[in-house]
Coordinates of C-alpha atoms and ligand atoms in Angstrom, one line a residue:
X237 CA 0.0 0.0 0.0
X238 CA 1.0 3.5 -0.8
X239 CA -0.1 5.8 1.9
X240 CA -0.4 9.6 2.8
X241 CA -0.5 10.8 6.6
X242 CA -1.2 14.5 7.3
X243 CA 0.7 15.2 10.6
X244 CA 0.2 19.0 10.3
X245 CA -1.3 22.3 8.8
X246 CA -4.2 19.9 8.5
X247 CA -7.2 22.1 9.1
X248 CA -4.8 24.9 10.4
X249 CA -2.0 27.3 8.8
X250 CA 0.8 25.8 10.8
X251 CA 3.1 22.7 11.5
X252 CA 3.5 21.6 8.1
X253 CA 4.4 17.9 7.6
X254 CA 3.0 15.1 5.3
X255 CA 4.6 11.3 5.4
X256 CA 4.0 9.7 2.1
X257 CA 4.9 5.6 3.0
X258 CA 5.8 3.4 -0.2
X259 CA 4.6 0.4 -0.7
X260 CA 8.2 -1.0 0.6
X261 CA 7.5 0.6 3.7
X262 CA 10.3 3.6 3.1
X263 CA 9.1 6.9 4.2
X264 CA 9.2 10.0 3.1
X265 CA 8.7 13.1 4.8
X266 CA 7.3 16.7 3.1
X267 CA 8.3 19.5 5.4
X268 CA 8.6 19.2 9.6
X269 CA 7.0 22.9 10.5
X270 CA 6.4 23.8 13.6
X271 CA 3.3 24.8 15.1
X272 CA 3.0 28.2 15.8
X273 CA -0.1 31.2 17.5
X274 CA -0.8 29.0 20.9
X275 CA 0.7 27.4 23.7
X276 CA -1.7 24.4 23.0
X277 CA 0.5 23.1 20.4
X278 CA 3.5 22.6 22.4
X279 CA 2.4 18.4 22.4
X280 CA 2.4 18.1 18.7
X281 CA 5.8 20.1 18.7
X282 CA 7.4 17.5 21.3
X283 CA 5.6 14.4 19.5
X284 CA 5.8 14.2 16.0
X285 CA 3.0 11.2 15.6
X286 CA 6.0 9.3 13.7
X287 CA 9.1 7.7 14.4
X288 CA 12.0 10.0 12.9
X289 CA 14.4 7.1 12.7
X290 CA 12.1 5.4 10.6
X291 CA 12.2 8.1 7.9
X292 CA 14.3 7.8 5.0
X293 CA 14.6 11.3 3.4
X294 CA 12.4 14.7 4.0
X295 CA 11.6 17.1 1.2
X296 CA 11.8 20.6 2.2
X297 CA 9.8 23.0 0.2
X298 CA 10.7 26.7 1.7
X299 CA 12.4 28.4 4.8
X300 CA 9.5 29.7 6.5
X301 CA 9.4 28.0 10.3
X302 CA 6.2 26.2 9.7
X303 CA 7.6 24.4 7.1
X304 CA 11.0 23.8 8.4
X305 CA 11.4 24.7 12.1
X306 CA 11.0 21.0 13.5
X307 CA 13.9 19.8 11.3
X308 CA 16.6 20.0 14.1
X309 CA 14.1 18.0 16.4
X310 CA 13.5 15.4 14.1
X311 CA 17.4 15.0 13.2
X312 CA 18.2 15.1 17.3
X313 CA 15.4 12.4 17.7
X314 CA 16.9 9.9 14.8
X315 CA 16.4 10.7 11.6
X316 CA 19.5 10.3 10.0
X317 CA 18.5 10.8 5.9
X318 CA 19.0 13.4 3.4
X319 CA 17.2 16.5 3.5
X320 CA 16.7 17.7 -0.2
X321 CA 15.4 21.5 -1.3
X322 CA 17.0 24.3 -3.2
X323 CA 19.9 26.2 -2.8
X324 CA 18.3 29.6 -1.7
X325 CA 16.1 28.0 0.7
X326 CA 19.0 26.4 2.4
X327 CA 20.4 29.3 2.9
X328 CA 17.7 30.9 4.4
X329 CA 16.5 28.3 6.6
X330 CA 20.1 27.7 8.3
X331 CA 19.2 31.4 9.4
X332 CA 15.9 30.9 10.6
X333 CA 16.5 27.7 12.7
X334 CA 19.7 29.6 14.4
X335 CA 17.5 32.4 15.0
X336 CA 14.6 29.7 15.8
X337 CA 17.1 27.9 18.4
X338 CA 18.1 31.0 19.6
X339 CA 14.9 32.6 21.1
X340 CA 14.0 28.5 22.5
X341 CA 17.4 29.0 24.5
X342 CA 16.1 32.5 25.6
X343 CA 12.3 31.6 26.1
X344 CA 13.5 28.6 28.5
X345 CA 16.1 30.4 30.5
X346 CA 13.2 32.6 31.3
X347 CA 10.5 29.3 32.1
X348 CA 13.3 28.0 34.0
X349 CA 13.5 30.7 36.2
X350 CA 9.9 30.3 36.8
X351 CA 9.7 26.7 37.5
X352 CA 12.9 27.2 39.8
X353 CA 10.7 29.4 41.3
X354 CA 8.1 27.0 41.9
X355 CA 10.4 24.0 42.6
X356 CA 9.8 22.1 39.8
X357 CA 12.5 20.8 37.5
X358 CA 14.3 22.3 34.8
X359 CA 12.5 22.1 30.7
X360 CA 14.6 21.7 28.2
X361 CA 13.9 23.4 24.5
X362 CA 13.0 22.1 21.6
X363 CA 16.3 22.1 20.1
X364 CA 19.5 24.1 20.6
X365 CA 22.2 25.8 18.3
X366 CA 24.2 22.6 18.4
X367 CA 21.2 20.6 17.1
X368 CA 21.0 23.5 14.1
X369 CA 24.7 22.9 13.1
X370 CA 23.8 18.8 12.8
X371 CA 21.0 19.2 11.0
X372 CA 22.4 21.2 8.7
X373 CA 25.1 18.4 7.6
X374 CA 22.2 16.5 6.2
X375 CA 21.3 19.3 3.5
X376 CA 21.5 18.2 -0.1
X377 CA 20.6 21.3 -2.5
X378 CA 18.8 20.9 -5.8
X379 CA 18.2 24.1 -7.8
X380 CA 14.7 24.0 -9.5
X381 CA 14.0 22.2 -12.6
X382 CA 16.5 19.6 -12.3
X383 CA 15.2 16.1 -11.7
X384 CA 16.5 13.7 -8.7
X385 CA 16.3 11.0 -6.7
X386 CA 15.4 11.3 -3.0
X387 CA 15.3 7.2 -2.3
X388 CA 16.5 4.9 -5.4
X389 CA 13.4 4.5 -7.8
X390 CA 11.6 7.5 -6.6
X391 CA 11.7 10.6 -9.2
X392 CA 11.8 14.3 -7.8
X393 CA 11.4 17.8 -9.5
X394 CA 11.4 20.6 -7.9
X395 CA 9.4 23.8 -9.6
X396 CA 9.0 27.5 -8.3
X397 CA 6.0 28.0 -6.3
X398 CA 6.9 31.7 -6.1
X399 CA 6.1 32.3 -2.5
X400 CA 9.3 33.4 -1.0
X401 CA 13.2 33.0 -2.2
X402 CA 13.8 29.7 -2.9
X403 CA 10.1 28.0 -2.4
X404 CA 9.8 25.3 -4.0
X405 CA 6.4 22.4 -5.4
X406 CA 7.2 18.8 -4.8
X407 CA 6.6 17.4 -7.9
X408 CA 7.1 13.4 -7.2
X409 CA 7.0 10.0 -9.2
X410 CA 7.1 6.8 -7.2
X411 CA 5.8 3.0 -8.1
X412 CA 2.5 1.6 -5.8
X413 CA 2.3 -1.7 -5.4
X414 CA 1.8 -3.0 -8.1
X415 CA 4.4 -1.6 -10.0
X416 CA 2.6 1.6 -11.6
X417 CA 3.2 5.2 -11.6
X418 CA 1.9 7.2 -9.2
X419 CA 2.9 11.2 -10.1
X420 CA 1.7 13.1 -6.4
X421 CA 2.1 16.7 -6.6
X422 CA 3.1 18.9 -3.2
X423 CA 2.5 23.0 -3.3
X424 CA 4.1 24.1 0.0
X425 CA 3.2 27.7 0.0
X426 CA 2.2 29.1 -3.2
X427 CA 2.8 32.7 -4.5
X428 CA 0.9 35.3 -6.5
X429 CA 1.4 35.5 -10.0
X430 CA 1.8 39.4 -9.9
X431 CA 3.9 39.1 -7.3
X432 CA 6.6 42.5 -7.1
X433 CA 9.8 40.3 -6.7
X434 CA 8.9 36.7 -7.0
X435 CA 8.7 34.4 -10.0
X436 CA 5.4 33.1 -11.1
X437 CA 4.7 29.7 -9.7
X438 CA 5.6 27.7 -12.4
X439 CA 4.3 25.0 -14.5
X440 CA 3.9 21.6 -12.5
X441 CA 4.6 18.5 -13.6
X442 CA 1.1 16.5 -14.3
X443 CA -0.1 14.3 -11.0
X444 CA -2.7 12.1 -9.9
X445 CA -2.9 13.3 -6.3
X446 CA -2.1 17.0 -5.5
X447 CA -1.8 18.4 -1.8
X448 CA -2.8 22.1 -2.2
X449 CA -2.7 24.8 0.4
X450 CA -5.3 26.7 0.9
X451 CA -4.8 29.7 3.2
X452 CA -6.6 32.6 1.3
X453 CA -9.3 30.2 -0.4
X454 CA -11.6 32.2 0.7
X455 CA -10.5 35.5 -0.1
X456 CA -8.8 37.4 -3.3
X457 CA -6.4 40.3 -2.7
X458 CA -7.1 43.5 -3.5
X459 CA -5.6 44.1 -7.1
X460 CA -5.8 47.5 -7.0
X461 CA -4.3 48.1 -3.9
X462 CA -0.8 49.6 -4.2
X463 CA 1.5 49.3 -1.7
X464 CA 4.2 51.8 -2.4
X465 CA 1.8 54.4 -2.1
X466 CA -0.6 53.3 1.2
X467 CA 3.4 52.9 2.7
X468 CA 3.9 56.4 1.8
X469 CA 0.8 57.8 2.9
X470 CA 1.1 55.7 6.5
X471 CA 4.4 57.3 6.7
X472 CA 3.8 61.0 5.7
X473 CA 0.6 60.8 8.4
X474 CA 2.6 59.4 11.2
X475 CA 6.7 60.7 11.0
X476 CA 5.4 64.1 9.0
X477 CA 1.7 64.9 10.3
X478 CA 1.7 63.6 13.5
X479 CA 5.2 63.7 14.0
X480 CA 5.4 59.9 15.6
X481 CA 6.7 56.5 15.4
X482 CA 5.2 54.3 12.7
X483 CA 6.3 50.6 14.3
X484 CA 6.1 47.8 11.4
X485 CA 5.6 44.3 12.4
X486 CA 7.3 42.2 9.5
X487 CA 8.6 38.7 9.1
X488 CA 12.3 39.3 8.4
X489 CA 12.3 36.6 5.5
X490 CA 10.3 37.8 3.0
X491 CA 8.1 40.6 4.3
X492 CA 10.8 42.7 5.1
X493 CA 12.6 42.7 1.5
X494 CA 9.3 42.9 0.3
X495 CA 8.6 46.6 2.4
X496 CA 12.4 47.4 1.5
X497 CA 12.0 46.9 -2.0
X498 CA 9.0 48.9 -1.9
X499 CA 11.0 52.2 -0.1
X500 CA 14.2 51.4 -2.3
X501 CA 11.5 52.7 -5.4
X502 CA 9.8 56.0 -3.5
X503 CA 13.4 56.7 -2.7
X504 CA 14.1 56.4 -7.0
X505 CA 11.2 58.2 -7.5
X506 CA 12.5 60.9 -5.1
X507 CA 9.3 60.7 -3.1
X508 CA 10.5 59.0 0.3
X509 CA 10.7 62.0 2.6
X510 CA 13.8 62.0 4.3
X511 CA 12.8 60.3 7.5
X512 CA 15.4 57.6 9.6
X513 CA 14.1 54.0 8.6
X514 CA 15.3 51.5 10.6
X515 CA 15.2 47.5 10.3
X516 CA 15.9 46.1 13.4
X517 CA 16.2 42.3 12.9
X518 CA 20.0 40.5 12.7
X519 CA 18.2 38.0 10.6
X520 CA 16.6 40.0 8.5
X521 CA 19.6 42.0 7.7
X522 CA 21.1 38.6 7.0
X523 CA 18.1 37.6 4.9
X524 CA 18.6 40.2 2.8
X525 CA 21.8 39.5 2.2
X526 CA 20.6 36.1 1.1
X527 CA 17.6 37.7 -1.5
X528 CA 20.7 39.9 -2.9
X529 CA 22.5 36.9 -3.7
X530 CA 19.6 35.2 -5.8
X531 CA 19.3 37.3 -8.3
X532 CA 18.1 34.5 -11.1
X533 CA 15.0 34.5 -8.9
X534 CA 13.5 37.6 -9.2
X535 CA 11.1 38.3 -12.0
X536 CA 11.4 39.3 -15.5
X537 CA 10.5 43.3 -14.5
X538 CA 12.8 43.6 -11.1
X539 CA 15.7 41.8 -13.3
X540 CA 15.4 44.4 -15.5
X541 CA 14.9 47.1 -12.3
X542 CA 18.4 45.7 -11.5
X543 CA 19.8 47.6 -14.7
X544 CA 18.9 50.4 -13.2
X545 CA 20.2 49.9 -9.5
X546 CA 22.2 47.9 -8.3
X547 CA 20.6 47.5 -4.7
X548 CA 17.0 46.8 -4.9
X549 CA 16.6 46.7 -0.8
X550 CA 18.5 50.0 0.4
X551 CA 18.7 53.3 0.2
X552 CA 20.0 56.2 2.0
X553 CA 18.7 56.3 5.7
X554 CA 17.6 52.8 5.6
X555 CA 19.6 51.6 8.6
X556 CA 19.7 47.8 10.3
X557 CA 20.2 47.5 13.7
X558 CA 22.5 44.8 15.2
X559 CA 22.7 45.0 19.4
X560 CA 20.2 44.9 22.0
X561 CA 21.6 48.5 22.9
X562 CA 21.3 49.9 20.0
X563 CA 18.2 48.4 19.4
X564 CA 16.8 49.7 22.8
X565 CA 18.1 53.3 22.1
X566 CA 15.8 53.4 19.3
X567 CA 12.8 53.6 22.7
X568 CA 14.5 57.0 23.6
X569 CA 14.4 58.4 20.4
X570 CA 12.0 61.4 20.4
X571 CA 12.2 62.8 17.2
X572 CA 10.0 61.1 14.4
X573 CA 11.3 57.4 12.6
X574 CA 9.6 54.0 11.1
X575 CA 11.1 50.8 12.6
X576 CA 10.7 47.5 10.8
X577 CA 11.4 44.2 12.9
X578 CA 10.1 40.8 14.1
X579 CA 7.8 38.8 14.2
X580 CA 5.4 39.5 11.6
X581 CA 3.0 38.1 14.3
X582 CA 4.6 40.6 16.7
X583 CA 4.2 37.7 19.5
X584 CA 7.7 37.1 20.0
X585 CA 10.6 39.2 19.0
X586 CA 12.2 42.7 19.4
X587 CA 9.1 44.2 18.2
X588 CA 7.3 43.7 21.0
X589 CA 9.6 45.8 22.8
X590 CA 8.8 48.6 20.2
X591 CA 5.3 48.3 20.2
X592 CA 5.4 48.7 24.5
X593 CA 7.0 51.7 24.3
X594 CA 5.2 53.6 21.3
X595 CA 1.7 51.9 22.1
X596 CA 0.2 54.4 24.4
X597 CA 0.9 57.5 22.4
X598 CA -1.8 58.4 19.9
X599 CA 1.0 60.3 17.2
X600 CA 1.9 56.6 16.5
X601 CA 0.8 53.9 13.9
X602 CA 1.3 50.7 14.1
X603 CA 1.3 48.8 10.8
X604 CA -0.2 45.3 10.2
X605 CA 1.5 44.1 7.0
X606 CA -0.1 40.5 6.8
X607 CA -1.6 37.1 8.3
X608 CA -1.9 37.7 11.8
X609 CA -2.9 34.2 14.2
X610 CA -5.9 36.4 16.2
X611 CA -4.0 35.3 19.4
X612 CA -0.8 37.2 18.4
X613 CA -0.1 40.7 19.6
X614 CA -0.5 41.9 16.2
X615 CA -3.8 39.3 16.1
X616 CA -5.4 41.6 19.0
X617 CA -4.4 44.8 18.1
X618 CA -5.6 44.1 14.3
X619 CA -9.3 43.1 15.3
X620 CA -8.9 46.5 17.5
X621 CA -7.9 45.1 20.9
X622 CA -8.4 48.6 23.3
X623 CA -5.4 46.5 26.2
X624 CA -3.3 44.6 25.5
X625 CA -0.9 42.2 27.5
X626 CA 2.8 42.5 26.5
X627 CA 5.3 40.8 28.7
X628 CA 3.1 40.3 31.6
X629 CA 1.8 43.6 32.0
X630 CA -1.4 45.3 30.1
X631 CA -1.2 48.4 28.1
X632 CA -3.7 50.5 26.9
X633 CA -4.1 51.0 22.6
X634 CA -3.6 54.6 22.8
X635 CA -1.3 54.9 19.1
X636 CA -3.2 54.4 15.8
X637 CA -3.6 50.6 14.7
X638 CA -3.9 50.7 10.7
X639 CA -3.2 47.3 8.2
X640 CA -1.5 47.5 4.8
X641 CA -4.5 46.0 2.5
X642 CA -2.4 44.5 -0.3
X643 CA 0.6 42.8 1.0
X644 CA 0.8 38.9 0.8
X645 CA 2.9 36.1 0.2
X646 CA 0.3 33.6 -0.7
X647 CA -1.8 33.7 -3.6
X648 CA -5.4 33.9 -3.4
X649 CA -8.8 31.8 -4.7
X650 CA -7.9 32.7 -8.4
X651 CA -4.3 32.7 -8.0
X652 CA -4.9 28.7 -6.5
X653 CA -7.4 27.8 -9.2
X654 CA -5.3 28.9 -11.8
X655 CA -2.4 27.0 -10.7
X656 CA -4.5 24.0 -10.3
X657 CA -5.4 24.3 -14.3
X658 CA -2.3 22.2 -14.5
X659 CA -4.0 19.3 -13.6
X660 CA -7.1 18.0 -15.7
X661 CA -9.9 17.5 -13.7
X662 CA -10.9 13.7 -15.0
X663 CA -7.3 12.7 -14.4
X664 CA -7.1 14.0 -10.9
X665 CA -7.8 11.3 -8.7
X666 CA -7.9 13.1 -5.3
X667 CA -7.4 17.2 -4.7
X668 CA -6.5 17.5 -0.9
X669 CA -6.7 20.8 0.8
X670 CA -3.9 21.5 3.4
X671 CA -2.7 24.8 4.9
X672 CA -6.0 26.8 5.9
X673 CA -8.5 26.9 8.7
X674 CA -11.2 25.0 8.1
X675 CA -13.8 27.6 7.0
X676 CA -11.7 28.8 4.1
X677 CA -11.1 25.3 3.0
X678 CA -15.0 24.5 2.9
X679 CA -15.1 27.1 0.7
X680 CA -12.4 26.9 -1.2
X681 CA -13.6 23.2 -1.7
X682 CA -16.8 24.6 -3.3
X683 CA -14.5 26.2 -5.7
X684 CA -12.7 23.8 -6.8
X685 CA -16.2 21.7 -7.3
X686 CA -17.2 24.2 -9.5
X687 CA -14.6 23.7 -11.8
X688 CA -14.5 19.8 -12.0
X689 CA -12.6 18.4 -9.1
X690 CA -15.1 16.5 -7.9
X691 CA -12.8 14.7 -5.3
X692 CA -11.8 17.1 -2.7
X693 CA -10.5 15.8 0.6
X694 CA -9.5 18.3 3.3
X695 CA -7.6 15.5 6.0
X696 CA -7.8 15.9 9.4
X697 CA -4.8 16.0 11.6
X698 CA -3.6 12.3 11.6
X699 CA -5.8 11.6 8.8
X700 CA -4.2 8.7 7.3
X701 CA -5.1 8.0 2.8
X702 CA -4.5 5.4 0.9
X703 CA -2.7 6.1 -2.6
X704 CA -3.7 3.2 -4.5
Ligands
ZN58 ZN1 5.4 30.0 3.9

């Protein structure tokens, strides 16, 4: 029997992780996310349902942490196999599980302190820096387009999926058991196809099963939105009109270049106004760094931008911030400024420092650029939260709360559908919906049916299907 487990992001946007088992019993694993938004989850990011000594190679298909944040764990707990993706997303996830790892060792020095406290004995995190470095040995890159073989007699292409640097569509051929094809096609996170930097997702290889996500099934971005000019109007009425802070909640991978590449063209345009812009994140500076690197991955147009300037994502008085100190300095500052640092989620972070100290003033904005879990910081305030609890202690919302209406990673109902044109309706034996709450799946379901695929499956956690 060929089988399909869903061991996360299975009726929810988080802890990505999908074991296909061949008929031989090898395993393979897509993604080992973590979950993420509540505490609740802390069982499922201890337990992975599986054995991980049992699994012969994991797929990886992009660097964000609820794709790949559990891969130290599962390397630390046995699994000893290759882990295949491309070359830009191992760069970027080597600096998101040393950043992960890093605020584990902080977050339990603090829980420890507590439960000394209490007299109860010591946690230990989920992984540490030294569990990074190991994993990392076990990294095999494969740039799109090129086919390989993650396990002898098991075919693997990897093609863009356009959703951040690097992300990549699992596009697999394997035999069941009685010797036939099966083709089984993955999405990860897919991008927009008018995205400002990214490639268009590209064309998938045909399939007979596809795992789709499905986190804005339900919803289609504004297309008319622009988002150079609502970031220059947010900035003019807070740092010019009001003369305040406007605080930017951003994921440093992705988000942030994607705000940065946005400033880097009012500056070109010689509309910025000459206000101190500050991104102050270590790993987004270092992310950056990475997205520079990548060139061949932007599209066509920003290629072209590229002619033109040779540093898409800065400017003059775009500054990144490295130390705590200088990063706390930025509190004192009196005089007006727009800070850009982590989370995107604002729930963990040195943006919940900035949002403590600027929250109570009404001559600041914060700025919502995304997805926010509603039990996040940026969740509560979004939904227009009047207290909120940071660090232990409440604060009243006195600034402005105010969301950016077009920025998003992840491609909407039509972007989805049209990538799912690939696949001809009568051929596809089973469509299953990953990667979106529940609601937005039932919806996005009813699309789908309206277009021919009749067989929609939307797994629950631990859902087990058989491939055959
Ligand atoms: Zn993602």
């Amino acid at each position: 029997m060929t089988t399909l487990t869903f061991r996360g992001a299975a009726r929810t946007v988080t802890g990505s992780r999908h074991l296909l088992e061949l008929p031989d019993g090898r395993r393979i694993l897509m993604d080992c996310g973590l979950f993420q938004g509540s505490s609740e989850y802390l069982h499922l990011n201890s337990h992975f349902g599986f054995a991980p000594h049992s699994i012969n190679a994991l797929l990886l298909t992009h660097a964000h942490i609820d794709h790949c944040g559990l891969i130290p764990r599962l390397c630390r707990e046995g699994f000893a196999g290759p882990i295949f993706c491309t070359p830009a997303t191992r760069e970027l996830t080597r600096l998101m599980l040393y950043d992960a790892a890093h605020i584990q060792e902080e977050d339990i020095r603090h829980i420890n302190k507590l439960r000394l406290k209490q007299g109860v004995g010591a946690a230990e995190p989920l992984y540490t820096s030294g569990d990074v470095t190991r994993c990392l040995k076990q990294f095999q890159t494969v740039p799109f387009g090129e086919k390989f073989e993650p396990l002898p007699g098991v075919e693997c292409l990897f093609t863009v999926a356009g959703h951040i640097l690097g992300s990549a569509v699992i596009n697999l051929i394997f035999q069941d058991s009685k010797g036939q094809p099966i083709r089984l096609c993955y999405t990860g996170d897919l991008g927009r196809y008018n995205d400002p930097i990214m490639l268009a997702p590209g064309q998938p290889m045909p399939a007979d099963y596809v795992i789709c996500e499905s986190t804005y099934g339900d919803r289609l971005h504004d297309e008319d939105a622009d988002t150079a000019s609502e970031l220059l109007s947010e900035i003019e009425y807070t740092c010019l009109t009001k003369k305040g802070v406007l605080v930017i909640p951003a994921f440093s991978v992705g988000r942030t270049q994607g705000l940065l590449y946005h400033l880097n063209s009012l500056y070109n345009k010689g509309k910025l106004p000459s206000v101190d812009i500050f991104v102050d994140s270590p790993l987004a500076r270092e992310a950056t760094q990475v997205v520079r690197r990548f060139p061949e991955l932007y599209n066509e147009r920003l290629r072209k931008e590229l002619e033109k300037d040779a540093d898409l994502f800065g400017f003059p008085g775009l500054f990144f911030v490295e130390t705590h100190e200088e990063s706390q300095k930025l509190n004192e500052r009196k005089h007006p400024f727009v800070v850009i640092a982590g989370s995107g989620m604002a729930d963990a972070g040195r943006v919940k420092h900035h949002i403590m100290h600027r929250i109570d003033d009404r001559k600041n904005t914060i700025l919502i650029t995304g997805y926010a879990e509603p039990e996040t910081l940026a969740g509560r305030l979004k939904s227009g939260a009047k207290e909120v609890r940071i660090f232990g202690n409440e604060f009243p919302v006195r600034c402005e709360v105010h969301t950016l209406r077009s920025m998003s990673a992840h491609g909407d109902a039509h972007d989805l559908l049209r990538f799912l044109t690939a696949f001809e309706p009568k051929k596809l034996r089973r469509l299953f919906l990953v990667h979106g709450n529940y609601e937005s799946q039932l919806y996005f379901a009813d699309l789908c049916r309206a277009k021919g695929y009749t067989s929609v499956d939307i797994p629950s956690l631990g859902a087990v299907r058989s491939l055959e």
